[in-house]
Coordinates of C-alpha atoms and ligand atoms in Angstrom, one line a residue:
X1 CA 0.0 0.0 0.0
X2 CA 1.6 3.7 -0.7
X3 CA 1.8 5.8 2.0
X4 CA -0.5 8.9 2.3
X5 CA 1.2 11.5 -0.1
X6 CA 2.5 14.8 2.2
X7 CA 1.7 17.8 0.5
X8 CA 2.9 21.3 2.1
X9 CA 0.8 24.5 0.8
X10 CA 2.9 27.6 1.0
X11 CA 0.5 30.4 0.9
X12 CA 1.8 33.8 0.0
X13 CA -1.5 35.7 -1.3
X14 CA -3.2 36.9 -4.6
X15 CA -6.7 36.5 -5.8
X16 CA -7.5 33.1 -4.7
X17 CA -7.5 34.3 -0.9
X18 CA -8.8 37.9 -1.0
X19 CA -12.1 39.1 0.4
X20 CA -13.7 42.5 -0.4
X21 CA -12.7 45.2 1.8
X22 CA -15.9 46.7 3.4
X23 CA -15.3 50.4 2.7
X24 CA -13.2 50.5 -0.5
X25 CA -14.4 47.5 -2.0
X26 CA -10.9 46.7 -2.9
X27 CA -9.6 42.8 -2.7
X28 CA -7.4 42.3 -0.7
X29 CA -5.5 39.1 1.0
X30 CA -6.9 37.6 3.6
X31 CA -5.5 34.4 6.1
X32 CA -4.9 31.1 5.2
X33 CA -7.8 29.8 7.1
X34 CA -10.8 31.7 5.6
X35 CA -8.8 30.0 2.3
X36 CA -8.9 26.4 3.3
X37 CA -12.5 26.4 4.9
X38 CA -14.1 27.4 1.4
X39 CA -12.4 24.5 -0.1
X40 CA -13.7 21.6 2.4
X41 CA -13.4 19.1 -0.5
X42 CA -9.9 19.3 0.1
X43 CA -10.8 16.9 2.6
X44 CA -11.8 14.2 0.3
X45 CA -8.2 13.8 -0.7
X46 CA -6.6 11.3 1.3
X47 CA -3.3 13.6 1.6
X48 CA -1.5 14.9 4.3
X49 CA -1.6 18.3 4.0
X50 CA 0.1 21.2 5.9
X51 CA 0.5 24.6 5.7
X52 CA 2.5 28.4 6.1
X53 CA 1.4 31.2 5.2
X54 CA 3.2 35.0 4.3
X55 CA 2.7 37.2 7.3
X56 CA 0.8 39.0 5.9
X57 CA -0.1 37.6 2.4
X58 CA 0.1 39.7 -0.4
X59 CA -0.7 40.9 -3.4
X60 CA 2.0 39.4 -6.0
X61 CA 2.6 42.7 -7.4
X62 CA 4.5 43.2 -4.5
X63 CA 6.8 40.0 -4.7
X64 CA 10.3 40.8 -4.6
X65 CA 13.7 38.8 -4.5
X66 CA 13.3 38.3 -0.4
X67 CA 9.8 36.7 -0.6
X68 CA 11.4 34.2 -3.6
X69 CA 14.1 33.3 -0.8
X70 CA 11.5 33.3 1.8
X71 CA 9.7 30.6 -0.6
X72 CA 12.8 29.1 -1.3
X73 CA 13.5 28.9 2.3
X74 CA 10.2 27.0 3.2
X75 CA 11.0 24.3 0.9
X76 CA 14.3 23.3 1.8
X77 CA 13.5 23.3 5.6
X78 CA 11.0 20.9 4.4
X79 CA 12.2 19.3 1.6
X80 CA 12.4 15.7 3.3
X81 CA 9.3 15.6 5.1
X82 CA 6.8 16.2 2.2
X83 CA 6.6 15.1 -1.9
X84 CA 5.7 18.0 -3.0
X85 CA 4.8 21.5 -2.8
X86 CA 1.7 24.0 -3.6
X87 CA 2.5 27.3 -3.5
X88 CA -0.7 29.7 -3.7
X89 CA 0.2 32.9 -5.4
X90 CA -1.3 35.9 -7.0
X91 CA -1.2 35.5 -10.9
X92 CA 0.1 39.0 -11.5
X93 CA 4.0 37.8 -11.1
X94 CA 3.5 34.2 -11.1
X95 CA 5.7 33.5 -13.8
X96 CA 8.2 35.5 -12.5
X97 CA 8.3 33.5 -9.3
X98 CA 8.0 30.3 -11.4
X99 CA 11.2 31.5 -13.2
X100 CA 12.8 32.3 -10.2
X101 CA 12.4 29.4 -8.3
X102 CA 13.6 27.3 -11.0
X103 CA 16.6 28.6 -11.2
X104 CA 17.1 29.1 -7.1
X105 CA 16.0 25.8 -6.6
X106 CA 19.2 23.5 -8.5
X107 CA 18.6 19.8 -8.5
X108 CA 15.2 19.4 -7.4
X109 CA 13.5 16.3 -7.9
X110 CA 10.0 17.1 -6.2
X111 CA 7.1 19.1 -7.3
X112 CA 6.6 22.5 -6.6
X113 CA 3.3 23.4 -8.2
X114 CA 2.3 26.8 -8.2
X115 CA -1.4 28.3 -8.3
X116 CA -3.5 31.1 -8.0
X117 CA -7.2 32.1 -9.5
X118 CA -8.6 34.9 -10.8
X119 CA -11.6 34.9 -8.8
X120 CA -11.1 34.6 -4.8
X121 CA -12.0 31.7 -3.5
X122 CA -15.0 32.8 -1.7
X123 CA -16.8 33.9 -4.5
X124 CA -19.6 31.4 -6.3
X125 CA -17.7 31.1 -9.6
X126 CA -14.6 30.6 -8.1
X127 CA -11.8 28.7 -9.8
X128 CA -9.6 28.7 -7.4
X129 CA -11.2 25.8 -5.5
X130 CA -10.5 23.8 -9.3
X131 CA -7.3 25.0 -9.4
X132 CA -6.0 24.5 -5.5
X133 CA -7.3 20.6 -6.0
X134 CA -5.9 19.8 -9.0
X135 CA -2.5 21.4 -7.9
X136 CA -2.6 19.1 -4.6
X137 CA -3.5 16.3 -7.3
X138 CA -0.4 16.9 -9.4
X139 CA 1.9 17.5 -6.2
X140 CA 0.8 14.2 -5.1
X141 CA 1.6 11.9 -8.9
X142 CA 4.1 9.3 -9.1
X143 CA 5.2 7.9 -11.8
X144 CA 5.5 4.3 -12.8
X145 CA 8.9 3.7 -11.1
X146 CA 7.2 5.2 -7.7
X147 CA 9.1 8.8 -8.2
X148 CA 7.6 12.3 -8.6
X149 CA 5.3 12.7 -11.9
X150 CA 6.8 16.1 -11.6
X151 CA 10.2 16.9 -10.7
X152 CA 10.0 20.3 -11.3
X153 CA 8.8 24.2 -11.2
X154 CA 5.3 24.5 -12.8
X155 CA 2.3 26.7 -13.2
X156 CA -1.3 24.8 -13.0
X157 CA -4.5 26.7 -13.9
X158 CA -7.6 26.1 -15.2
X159 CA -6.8 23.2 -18.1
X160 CA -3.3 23.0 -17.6
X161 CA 0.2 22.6 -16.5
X162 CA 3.2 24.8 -17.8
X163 CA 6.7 24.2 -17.3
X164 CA 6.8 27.7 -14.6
X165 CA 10.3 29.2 -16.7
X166 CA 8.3 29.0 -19.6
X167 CA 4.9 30.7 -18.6
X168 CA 3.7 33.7 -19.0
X169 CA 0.4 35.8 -17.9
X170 CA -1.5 36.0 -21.2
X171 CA -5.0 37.1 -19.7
X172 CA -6.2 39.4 -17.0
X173 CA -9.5 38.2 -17.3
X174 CA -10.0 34.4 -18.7
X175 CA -9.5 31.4 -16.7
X176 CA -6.7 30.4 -18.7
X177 CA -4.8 33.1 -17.4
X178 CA -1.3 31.3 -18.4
X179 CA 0.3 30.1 -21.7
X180 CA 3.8 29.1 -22.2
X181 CA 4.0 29.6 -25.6
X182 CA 7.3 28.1 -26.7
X183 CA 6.9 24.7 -24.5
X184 CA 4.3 22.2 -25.3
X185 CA 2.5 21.9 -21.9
X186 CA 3.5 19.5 -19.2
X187 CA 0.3 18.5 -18.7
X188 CA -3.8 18.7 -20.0
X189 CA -6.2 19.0 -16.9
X190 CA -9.5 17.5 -18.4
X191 CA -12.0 15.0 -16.9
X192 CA -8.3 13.7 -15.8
X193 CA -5.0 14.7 -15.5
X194 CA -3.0 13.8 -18.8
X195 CA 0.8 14.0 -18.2
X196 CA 3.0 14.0 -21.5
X197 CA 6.3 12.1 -19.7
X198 CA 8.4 13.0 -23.1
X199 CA 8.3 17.0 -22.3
X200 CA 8.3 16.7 -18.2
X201 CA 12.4 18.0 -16.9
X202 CA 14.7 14.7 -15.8
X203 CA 18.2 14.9 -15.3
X204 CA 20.1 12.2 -15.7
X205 CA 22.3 12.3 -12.5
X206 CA 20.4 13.0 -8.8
X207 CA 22.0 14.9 -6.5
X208 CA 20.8 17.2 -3.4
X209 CA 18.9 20.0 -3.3
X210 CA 20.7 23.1 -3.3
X211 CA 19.3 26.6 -2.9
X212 CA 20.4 29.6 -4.4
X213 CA 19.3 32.5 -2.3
X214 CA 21.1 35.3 -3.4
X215 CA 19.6 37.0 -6.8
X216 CA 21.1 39.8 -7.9
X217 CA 18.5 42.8 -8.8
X218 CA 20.8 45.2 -11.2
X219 CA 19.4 43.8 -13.9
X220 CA 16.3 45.8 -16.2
X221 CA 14.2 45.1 -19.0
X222 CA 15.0 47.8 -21.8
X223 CA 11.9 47.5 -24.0
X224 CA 11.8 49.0 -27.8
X225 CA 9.8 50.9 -29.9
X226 CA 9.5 53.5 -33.1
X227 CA 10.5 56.5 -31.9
X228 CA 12.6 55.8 -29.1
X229 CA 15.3 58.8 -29.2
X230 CA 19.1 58.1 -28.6
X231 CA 18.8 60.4 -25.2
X232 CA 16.2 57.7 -23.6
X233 CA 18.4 54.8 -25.2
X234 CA 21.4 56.1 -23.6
X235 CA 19.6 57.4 -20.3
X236 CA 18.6 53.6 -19.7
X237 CA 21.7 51.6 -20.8
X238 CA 23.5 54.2 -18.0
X239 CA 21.5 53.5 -15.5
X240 CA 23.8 53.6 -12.4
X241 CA 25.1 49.7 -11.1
X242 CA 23.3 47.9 -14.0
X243 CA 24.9 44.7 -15.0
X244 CA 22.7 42.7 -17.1
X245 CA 19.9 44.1 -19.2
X246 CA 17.0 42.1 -21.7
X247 CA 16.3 44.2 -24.6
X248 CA 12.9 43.5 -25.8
X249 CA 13.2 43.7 -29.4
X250 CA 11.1 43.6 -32.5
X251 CA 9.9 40.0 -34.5
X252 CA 12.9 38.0 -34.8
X253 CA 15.5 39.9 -32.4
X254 CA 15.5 43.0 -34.8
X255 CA 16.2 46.4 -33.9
X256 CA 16.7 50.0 -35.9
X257 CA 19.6 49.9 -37.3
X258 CA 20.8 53.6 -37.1
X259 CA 24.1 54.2 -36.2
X260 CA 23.5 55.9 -32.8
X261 CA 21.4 53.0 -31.7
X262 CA 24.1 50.2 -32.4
X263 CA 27.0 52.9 -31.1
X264 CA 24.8 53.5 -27.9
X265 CA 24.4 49.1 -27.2
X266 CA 28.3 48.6 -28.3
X267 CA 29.2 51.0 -25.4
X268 CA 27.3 49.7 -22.9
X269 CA 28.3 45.9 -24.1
X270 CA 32.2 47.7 -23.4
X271 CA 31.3 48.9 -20.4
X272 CA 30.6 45.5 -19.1
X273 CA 26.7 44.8 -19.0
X274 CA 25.3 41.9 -20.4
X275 CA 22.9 42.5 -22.9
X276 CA 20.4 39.8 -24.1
X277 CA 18.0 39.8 -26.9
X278 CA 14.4 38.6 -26.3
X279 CA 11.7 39.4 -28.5
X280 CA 8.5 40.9 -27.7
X281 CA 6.4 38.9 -29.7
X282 CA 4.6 36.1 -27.7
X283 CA 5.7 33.4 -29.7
X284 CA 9.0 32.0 -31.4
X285 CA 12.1 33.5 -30.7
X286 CA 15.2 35.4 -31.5
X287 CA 16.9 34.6 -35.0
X288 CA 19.5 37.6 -35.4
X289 CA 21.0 36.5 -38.8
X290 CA 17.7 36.2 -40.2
X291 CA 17.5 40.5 -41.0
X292 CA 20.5 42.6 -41.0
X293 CA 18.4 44.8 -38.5
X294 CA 18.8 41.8 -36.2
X295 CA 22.9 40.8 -37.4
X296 CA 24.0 44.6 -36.1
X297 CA 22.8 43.6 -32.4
X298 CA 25.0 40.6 -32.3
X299 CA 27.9 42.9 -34.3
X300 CA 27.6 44.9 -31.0
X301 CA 27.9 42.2 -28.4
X302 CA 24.2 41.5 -27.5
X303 CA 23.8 38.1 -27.0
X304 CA 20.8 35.9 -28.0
X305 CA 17.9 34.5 -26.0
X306 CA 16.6 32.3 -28.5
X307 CA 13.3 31.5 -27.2
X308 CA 13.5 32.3 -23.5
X309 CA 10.6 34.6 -21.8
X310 CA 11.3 37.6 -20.7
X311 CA 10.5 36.7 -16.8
X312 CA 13.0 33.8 -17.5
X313 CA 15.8 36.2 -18.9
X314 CA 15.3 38.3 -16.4
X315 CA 15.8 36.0 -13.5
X316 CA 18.4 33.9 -15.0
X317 CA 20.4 36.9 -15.2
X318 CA 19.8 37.6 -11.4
X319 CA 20.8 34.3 -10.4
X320 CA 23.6 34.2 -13.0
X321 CA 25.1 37.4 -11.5
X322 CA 24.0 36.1 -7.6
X323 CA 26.0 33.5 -8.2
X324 CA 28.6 36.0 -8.6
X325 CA 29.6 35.0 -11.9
X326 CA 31.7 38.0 -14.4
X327 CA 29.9 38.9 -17.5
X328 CA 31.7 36.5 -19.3
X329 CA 30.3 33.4 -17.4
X330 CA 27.0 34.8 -17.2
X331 CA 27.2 35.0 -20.6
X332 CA 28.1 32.0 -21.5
X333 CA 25.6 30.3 -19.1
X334 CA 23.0 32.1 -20.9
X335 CA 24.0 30.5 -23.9
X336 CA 22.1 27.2 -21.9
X337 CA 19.7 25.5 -20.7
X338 CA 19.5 25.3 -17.1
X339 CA 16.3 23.7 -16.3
X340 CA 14.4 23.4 -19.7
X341 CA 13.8 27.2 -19.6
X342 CA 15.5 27.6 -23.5
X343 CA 15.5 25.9 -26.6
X344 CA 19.1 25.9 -27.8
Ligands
LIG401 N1 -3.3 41.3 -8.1 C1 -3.5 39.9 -7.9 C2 -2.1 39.3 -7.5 O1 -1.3 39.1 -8.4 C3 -4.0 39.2 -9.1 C4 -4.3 37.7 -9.0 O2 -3.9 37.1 -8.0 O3 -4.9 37.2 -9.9 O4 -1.8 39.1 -6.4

């Protein structure tokens, strides 16, 4: 007989636990308990199931580097005593979290399964209640050989699961708020849960969890469009302590081509920061030889992010530079695949 699965919930806020404030009318979060009791099918699961909470929980537009470490933290002081985690999370910055977490969290072999809703759980339409169960579900697979289903970072809501370094927020109003739109998804949520095994993250070699805490915030997002003027360009790629930057770029990883633009990124590329091209487009990636618009970045030392996300860009290069790599090394590492966040 297998043992009851144990399934820690980390609850940090967002929708999915927020009541109406009285006199503004304003969600806001709200504790951990008011969550759980409108979900008392929750019970019917034969799990395990135990829980912290963010004093206070919040609203993930205000997630920062600290409360990724303070998530971090909660599952390596736990890591032995439960398969897998759900962490509950507003769906404004989920992906960033999910992006973060993958990278902070090097060889982990359990599930950390993150959800939120769009409507708070008290409310009649709810589906937060949907997604909170199914997360606990896919927290709690195993595979045929007894091990995790999931042995990664992902994002579940509504009618699927996305690998988390490849999800982004694509809707502030339907259900299936998240898309990862590079990365075939891990998983279809139906009248079942269909895994697809040949896209899920293995490694081949299992070591011990090991936490990265320190990310390293000097790092911006530097986003183009017609019309930007060489003063904003340069006001931006100066701005004091940066060290790694993702340029949002057009299509394929094109940019103007005017000679102040490229003189303006070739400086900054001198003066040490690492620049990386991601494009804006929700879909596909960067192919800079494809347009000469797009060969003059890499003439000036921008690097490519073939099909990474922004959020992913952006925190691999915070952990890259935690890690207190130069800008050689970080670029280099960007050049890979860490934990099935690029296609190389
Ligand atoms: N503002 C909320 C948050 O990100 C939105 C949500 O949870 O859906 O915390």
């Amino acid at each position: 007989m297998t043992p009851r699965p144990r399934i820690l919930i980390i609850y940090t806020g967002g929708t999915i636990g927020m009541i109406e404030n009285a006199v503004t009318h304003a969600l806001q979060p709200f504790d951990f308990t008011h969550l759980i009791d409108n979900v008392p099918k929750v019970r019917k699961l034969d799990y395990d199931i135990d829980n912290i909470q963010f004093e206070p929980p919040i609203d993930s537009s205000n997630m920062s580097p600290k409360h990724w470490s303070d998530i971090a933290r909660a599952i390596e002081d736990n890591y032995d005593r439960f398969d897998g985690f759900v962490v509950l999370h507003g769906t404004d910055t989920m992906a960033f979290t999910a992006s973060a977490l993958s990278f902070m969290l090097e060889n982990l072999h359990k599930p950390v399964i993150i959800t939120g809703s769009q409507l708070p759980i008290g409310e009649v339409r709810t589906d937060g209640e949907e997604n909170l169960i199914t997360a606990l579900q896919v927290a709690a697979a195993l595979d045929k050989d007894g091990e995790p289903m999931v042995q990664e970072v992902a994002i579940l809501f509504e009618n699927y699961l996305w690998r988390g370094n490849r999800s982004t927020k694509m809707s502030a109003d339907n259900f299936n708020a998240f898309r990862s739109n590079n990365y075939p998804a891990l998983a279809d949520i139906g009248l079942g849960i269909t895994f697809h095994r040949e896209v899920l993250f293995r490694t081949t070699v299992r070591r011990p969890l090991k936490v990265r805490y320190r990310m390293d915030p000097e790092v911006m997002f530097v986003e183009l469009y017609p019309g930007m003027t060489e003063g904003t360009l340069r006001h931006l790629l100066s701005t004091p302590d940066i060290k790694g930057i993702v340029l949002k770029t057009f299509g394929a990883g094109n940019s103007p081509s005017a000679p102040w633009f490229t003189a303006a990124i070739a400086q900054a590329v001198e003066a040490g920061v690492v620049i990386v091209n991601v494009t804006q487009c929700v879909n596909g990636g960067v192919h800079s030889t494809l347009y000469e618009t797009g060969n003059t970045l890499t003439a000036a030392g921008v690097i490519s992010g073939h099909d990474i996300t922004s959020e992913a860009a952006l925190t691999k290069l915070m952990y890259l530079f935690g890690l207190g790599l130069n800008a050689q090394q970080v670029k280099t590492y960007m050049g890979y695949s860490l934990c099935g966040e690029v296609t190389i």
